[in-house]
Structure formats: C-alpha cells, structure tokens
Amino acid sequence: VNGGLLQQNIKSILIPVYSFLPDKKIELASAFARQYNAQIYIITILNDNEEQSKVIADVFYLTYKRLKDEGFNPHYKMLSGANAPDILVQYAQQINADMILINPEKNKNENSFIKRSLNNFLSPVSPLQVLMMQSNI
C-alpha cells in the first residue's frame, strides 16, 4: 500500500475477480467501504478458453451476490482480452479507482505483467493505492 493511505479518503475500490472466490478481498473491501463510504467495483477479464471463462463468470456472479448480501451495490464489468493487467489498469483509470485489491502473482519476476502495468500507471504522487493480498497458507 502506498504511504499515507489512512490520511486520504477512499471513494472507489476495485476488486479483480478470477477463478476463485476472493474472500479476503471482499472482507477488506467491505471494511474500507464502510469506513470511508466508498463504492466497490468488481471486474473480471475473460479469455478465449470457454471452460475457464465459465468458471470465472460463475465466481464473478458469486462475488457480486456476496457483496449484495452484505448490503453493497457493487458496480460490475465483464471484459475480454488477452492482456488482463493492462485492461485492469485501464479500467481503474476509467473509474478513477482509489484502491485496487490484487493477489500476489505466482511469477516473482520483477518484470511481471501486473508490476509493469501498475508501474507504468502509478507515479510517485499517484493517489491510487494498490493493496496486495497474501493468501492463507
């Protein structure tokens, strides 16, 4: 998370949804949304794999339903494309996201797609917060 997070109001939180229910992201986004009266956005990016896309769409619906059950009215967007990190960053710019909740990438390479995309988007004075969620191990 960028420094100064608690000193700045969070109005919009973006949750990318993939092939598993993002329990921790939902929990944390709910807490921030309640504290700051923020709007939650969820996005998923489908690819050409029809079987995987069905799983992702089902998880996306469950994420939406869970947020609705918790009293939120999340904005949602299903997009398709091959370059998911760039699509994610473009959508974050489009909605003026104040925070993106992401999972650590399996690829620890410094030049990984999400790191490159986020580094291209974020300047040292950017108000966007990127919170990387650790999995339970």
PDB file of C-alpha atoms in Angstrom:
ATOM      1  CA  VAL A   1       0.000   0.000   0.000  1.00  0.00           C
ATOM      2  CA  ASN A   2       1.291   3.446  -0.787  1.00  0.00           C
ATOM      3  CA  GLY A   3       2.241   5.580   2.178  1.00  0.00           C
ATOM      4  CA  GLY A   4      -0.393   7.933   3.550  1.00  0.00           C
ATOM      5  CA  LEU A   5      -3.290   5.552   2.910  1.00  0.00           C
ATOM      6  CA  LEU A   6      -5.153   6.367   6.097  1.00  0.00           C
ATOM      7  CA  GLN A   7      -4.732  10.098   5.523  1.00  0.00           C
ATOM      8  CA  GLN A   8      -6.630  10.006   2.268  1.00  0.00           C
ATOM      9  CA  ASN A   9     -10.299   9.305   1.684  1.00  0.00           C
ATOM     10  CA  ILE A  10     -11.081   6.209  -0.373  1.00  0.00           C
ATOM     11  CA  LYS A  11     -14.098   6.669  -2.623  1.00  0.00           C
ATOM     12  CA  SER A  12     -13.748   3.723  -5.014  1.00  0.00           C
ATOM     13  CA  ILE A  13     -12.318   0.236  -4.525  1.00  0.00           C
ATOM     14  CA  LEU A  14     -11.623  -2.108  -7.442  1.00  0.00           C
ATOM     15  CA  ILE A  15     -11.654  -5.884  -6.948  1.00  0.00           C
ATOM     16  CA  PRO A  16     -10.399  -8.001  -9.872  1.00  0.00           C
ATOM     17  CA  VAL A  17     -12.120 -11.419  -9.860  1.00  0.00           C
ATOM     18  CA  TYR A  18     -10.537 -14.523 -11.347  1.00  0.00           C
ATOM     19  CA  SER A  19     -11.144 -18.266 -10.940  1.00  0.00           C
ATOM     20  CA  PHE A  20     -11.620 -18.364  -7.149  1.00  0.00           C
ATOM     21  CA  LEU A  21     -13.879 -16.512  -4.740  1.00  0.00           C
ATOM     22  CA  PRO A  22     -11.852 -13.561  -3.381  1.00  0.00           C
ATOM     23  CA  ASP A  23     -12.946 -13.918   0.256  1.00  0.00           C
ATOM     24  CA  LYS A  24     -10.185 -11.762   1.740  1.00  0.00           C
ATOM     25  CA  LYS A  25     -10.625  -9.072  -0.903  1.00  0.00           C
ATOM     26  CA  ILE A  26     -14.368  -8.951  -0.220  1.00  0.00           C
ATOM     27  CA  GLU A  27     -13.785  -8.764   3.524  1.00  0.00           C
ATOM     28  CA  LEU A  28     -11.232  -5.978   3.256  1.00  0.00           C
ATOM     29  CA  ALA A  29     -13.140  -4.034   0.597  1.00  0.00           C
ATOM     30  CA  SER A  30     -16.264  -4.219   2.772  1.00  0.00           C
ATOM     31  CA  ALA A  31     -14.374  -2.839   5.763  1.00  0.00           C
ATOM     32  CA  PHE A  32     -12.873   0.041   3.740  1.00  0.00           C
ATOM     33  CA  ALA A  33     -16.206   0.755   2.027  1.00  0.00           C
ATOM     34  CA  ARG A  34     -17.973   1.011   5.368  1.00  0.00           C
ATOM     35  CA  GLN A  35     -15.251   3.148   6.924  1.00  0.00           C
ATOM     36  CA  TYR A  36     -14.929   5.567   4.015  1.00  0.00           C
ATOM     37  CA  ASN A  37     -18.418   5.207   2.496  1.00  0.00           C
ATOM     38  CA  ALA A  38     -16.712   4.003  -0.689  1.00  0.00           C
ATOM     39  CA  GLN A  39     -18.159   2.409  -3.797  1.00  0.00           C
ATOM     40  CA  ILE A  40     -16.985  -1.111  -4.703  1.00  0.00           C
ATOM     41  CA  TYR A  41     -16.270  -2.071  -8.316  1.00  0.00           C
ATOM     42  CA  ILE A  42     -15.671  -5.633  -9.457  1.00  0.00           C
ATOM     43  CA  ILE A  43     -14.135  -6.601 -12.772  1.00  0.00           C
ATOM     44  CA  THR A  44     -13.297  -9.834 -14.497  1.00  0.00           C
ATOM     45  CA  ILE A  45     -11.429 -10.371 -17.724  1.00  0.00           C
ATOM     46  CA  LEU A  46     -12.426 -13.394 -19.775  1.00  0.00           C
ATOM     47  CA  ASN A  47     -10.164 -15.066 -22.304  1.00  0.00           C
ATOM     48  CA  ASP A  48     -10.690 -17.462 -25.222  1.00  0.00           C
ATOM     49  CA  ASN A  49     -10.794 -20.588 -23.025  1.00  0.00           C
ATOM     50  CA  GLU A  50     -14.536 -21.281 -22.852  1.00  0.00           C
ATOM     51  CA  GLU A  51     -14.345 -23.714 -19.918  1.00  0.00           C
ATOM     52  CA  GLN A  52     -12.188 -21.384 -17.810  1.00  0.00           C
ATOM     53  CA  SER A  53     -14.365 -18.408 -18.730  1.00  0.00           C
ATOM     54  CA  LYS A  54     -17.457 -20.221 -17.414  1.00  0.00           C
ATOM     55  CA  VAL A  55     -15.736 -20.847 -14.058  1.00  0.00           C
ATOM     56  CA  ILE A  56     -14.613 -17.216 -13.869  1.00  0.00           C
ATOM     57  CA  ALA A  57     -18.116 -15.961 -14.747  1.00  0.00           C
ATOM     58  CA  ASP A  58     -19.629 -18.161 -12.006  1.00  0.00           C
ATOM     59  CA  VAL A  59     -17.131 -16.878  -9.432  1.00  0.00           C
ATOM     60  CA  PHE A  60     -17.793 -13.322 -10.607  1.00  0.00           C
ATOM     61  CA  TYR A  61     -21.530 -13.795 -10.007  1.00  0.00           C
ATOM     62  CA  LEU A  62     -20.870 -15.271  -6.529  1.00  0.00           C
ATOM     63  CA  THR A  63     -18.658 -12.293  -5.682  1.00  0.00           C
ATOM     64  CA  TYR A  64     -21.373  -9.878  -6.799  1.00  0.00           C
ATOM     65  CA  LYS A  65     -24.020 -11.788  -4.828  1.00  0.00           C
ATOM     66  CA  ARG A  66     -21.903 -11.865  -1.680  1.00  0.00           C
ATOM     67  CA  LEU A  67     -21.323  -8.107  -1.827  1.00  0.00           C
ATOM     68  CA  LYS A  68     -25.066  -7.545  -2.392  1.00  0.00           C
ATOM     69  CA  ASP A  69     -25.842  -9.793   0.614  1.00  0.00           C
ATOM     70  CA  GLU A  70     -23.519  -7.634   2.721  1.00  0.00           C
ATOM     71  CA  GLY A  71     -25.525  -4.547   1.777  1.00  0.00           C
ATOM     72  CA  PHE A  72     -23.376  -3.123  -1.016  1.00  0.00           C
ATOM     73  CA  ASN A  73     -24.411  -2.263  -4.551  1.00  0.00           C
ATOM     74  CA  PRO A  74     -21.215  -3.010  -6.481  1.00  0.00           C
ATOM     75  CA  HIS A  75     -20.616  -1.782  -9.992  1.00  0.00           C
ATOM     76  CA  TYR A  76     -19.506  -4.624 -12.214  1.00  0.00           C
ATOM     77  CA  LYS A  77     -17.812  -5.102 -15.552  1.00  0.00           C
ATOM     78  CA  MET A  78     -17.018  -8.252 -17.546  1.00  0.00           C
ATOM     79  CA  LEU A  79     -14.426  -7.630 -20.236  1.00  0.00           C
ATOM     80  CA  SER A  80     -12.488  -9.864 -22.588  1.00  0.00           C
ATOM     81  CA  GLY A  81      -8.957  -9.692 -23.829  1.00  0.00           C
ATOM     82  CA  ALA A  82      -5.544 -11.250 -23.776  1.00  0.00           C
ATOM     83  CA  ASN A  83      -3.665  -8.616 -21.768  1.00  0.00           C
ATOM     84  CA  ALA A  84      -5.539  -8.706 -18.440  1.00  0.00           C
ATOM     85  CA  PRO A  85      -3.173  -6.453 -16.430  1.00  0.00           C
ATOM     86  CA  ASP A  86      -3.383  -3.631 -18.973  1.00  0.00           C
ATOM     87  CA  ILE A  87      -7.166  -3.980 -19.171  1.00  0.00           C
ATOM     88  CA  LEU A  88      -7.323  -3.857 -15.361  1.00  0.00           C
ATOM     89  CA  VAL A  89      -5.224  -0.694 -15.204  1.00  0.00           C
ATOM     90  CA  GLN A  90      -7.233   0.983 -17.989  1.00  0.00           C
ATOM     91  CA  TYR A  91     -10.483   0.216 -16.144  1.00  0.00           C
ATOM     92  CA  ALA A  92      -9.001   1.555 -12.896  1.00  0.00           C
ATOM     93  CA  GLN A  93      -8.175   4.796 -14.713  1.00  0.00           C
ATOM     94  CA  GLN A  94     -11.643   4.927 -16.248  1.00  0.00           C
ATOM     95  CA  ILE A  95     -13.423   4.707 -12.866  1.00  0.00           C
ATOM     96  CA  ASN A  96     -10.818   6.809 -11.038  1.00  0.00           C
ATOM     97  CA  ALA A  97     -10.165   3.976  -8.582  1.00  0.00           C
ATOM     98  CA  ASP A  98      -8.617   4.975  -5.280  1.00  0.00           C
ATOM     99  CA  MET A  99      -7.644   1.393  -4.390  1.00  0.00           C
ATOM    100  CA  ILE A 100      -7.064  -1.877  -6.256  1.00  0.00           C
ATOM    101  CA  LEU A 101      -7.009  -5.132  -4.295  1.00  0.00           C
ATOM    102  CA  ILE A 102      -4.809  -7.732  -6.015  1.00  0.00           C
ATOM    103  CA  ASN A 103      -3.243 -11.077  -5.169  1.00  0.00           C
ATOM    104  CA  PRO A 104       0.495 -11.639  -5.374  1.00  0.00           C
ATOM    105  CA  GLU A 105       1.497 -13.076  -8.713  1.00  0.00           C
ATOM    106  CA  LYS A 106       2.870 -16.593  -8.829  1.00  0.00           C
ATOM    107  CA  ASN A 107       5.630 -15.286 -11.065  1.00  0.00           C
ATOM    108  CA  LYS A 108       8.052 -13.430  -8.791  1.00  0.00           C
ATOM    109  CA  ASN A 109       9.852 -11.960 -11.798  1.00  0.00           C
ATOM    110  CA  GLU A 110      10.371  -8.216 -11.418  1.00  0.00           C
ATOM    111  CA  ASN A 111       9.126  -7.703 -14.975  1.00  0.00           C
ATOM    112  CA  SER A 112       5.816  -9.484 -14.438  1.00  0.00           C
ATOM    113  CA  PHE A 113       2.796  -8.147 -16.334  1.00  0.00           C
ATOM    114  CA  ILE A 114       0.921  -6.668 -13.381  1.00  0.00           C
ATOM    115  CA  LYS A 115       4.010  -4.955 -11.958  1.00  0.00           C
ATOM    116  CA  ARG A 116       4.895  -3.446 -15.333  1.00  0.00           C
ATOM    117  CA  SER A 117       1.328  -2.291 -15.923  1.00  0.00           C
ATOM    118  CA  LEU A 118       0.961  -0.793 -12.468  1.00  0.00           C
ATOM    119  CA  ASN A 119       4.391   0.837 -12.592  1.00  0.00           C
ATOM    120  CA  ASN A 120       3.502   2.465 -15.918  1.00  0.00           C
ATOM    121  CA  PHE A 121       0.284   3.777 -14.383  1.00  0.00           C
ATOM    122  CA  LEU A 122       1.495   4.882 -10.967  1.00  0.00           C
ATOM    123  CA  SER A 123       3.595   7.943 -10.426  1.00  0.00           C
ATOM    124  CA  PRO A 124       5.214   8.699  -7.053  1.00  0.00           C
ATOM    125  CA  VAL A 125       2.415  11.173  -6.343  1.00  0.00           C
ATOM    126  CA  SER A 126      -0.434   8.956  -7.551  1.00  0.00           C
ATOM    127  CA  PRO A 127      -3.385   8.785  -5.161  1.00  0.00           C
ATOM    128  CA  LEU A 128      -4.127   5.182  -6.256  1.00  0.00           C
ATOM    129  CA  GLN A 129      -3.488   2.599  -3.532  1.00  0.00           C
ATOM    130  CA  VAL A 130      -2.547  -0.942  -4.551  1.00  0.00           C
ATOM    131  CA  LEU A 131      -3.080  -3.455  -1.779  1.00  0.00           C
ATOM    132  CA  MET A 132      -1.602  -6.884  -2.445  1.00  0.00           C
ATOM    133  CA  MET A 133      -3.430  -9.609  -0.527  1.00  0.00           C
ATOM    134  CA  GLN A 134      -1.485 -12.598   0.848  1.00  0.00           C
ATOM    135  CA  SER A 135      -3.133 -15.989   0.653  1.00  0.00           C
ATOM    136  CA  ASN A 136      -3.742 -18.152   3.723  1.00  0.00           C
ATOM    137  CA  ILE A 137      -1.009 -20.755   3.972  1.00  0.00           C
TER     138      ILE A 137
END
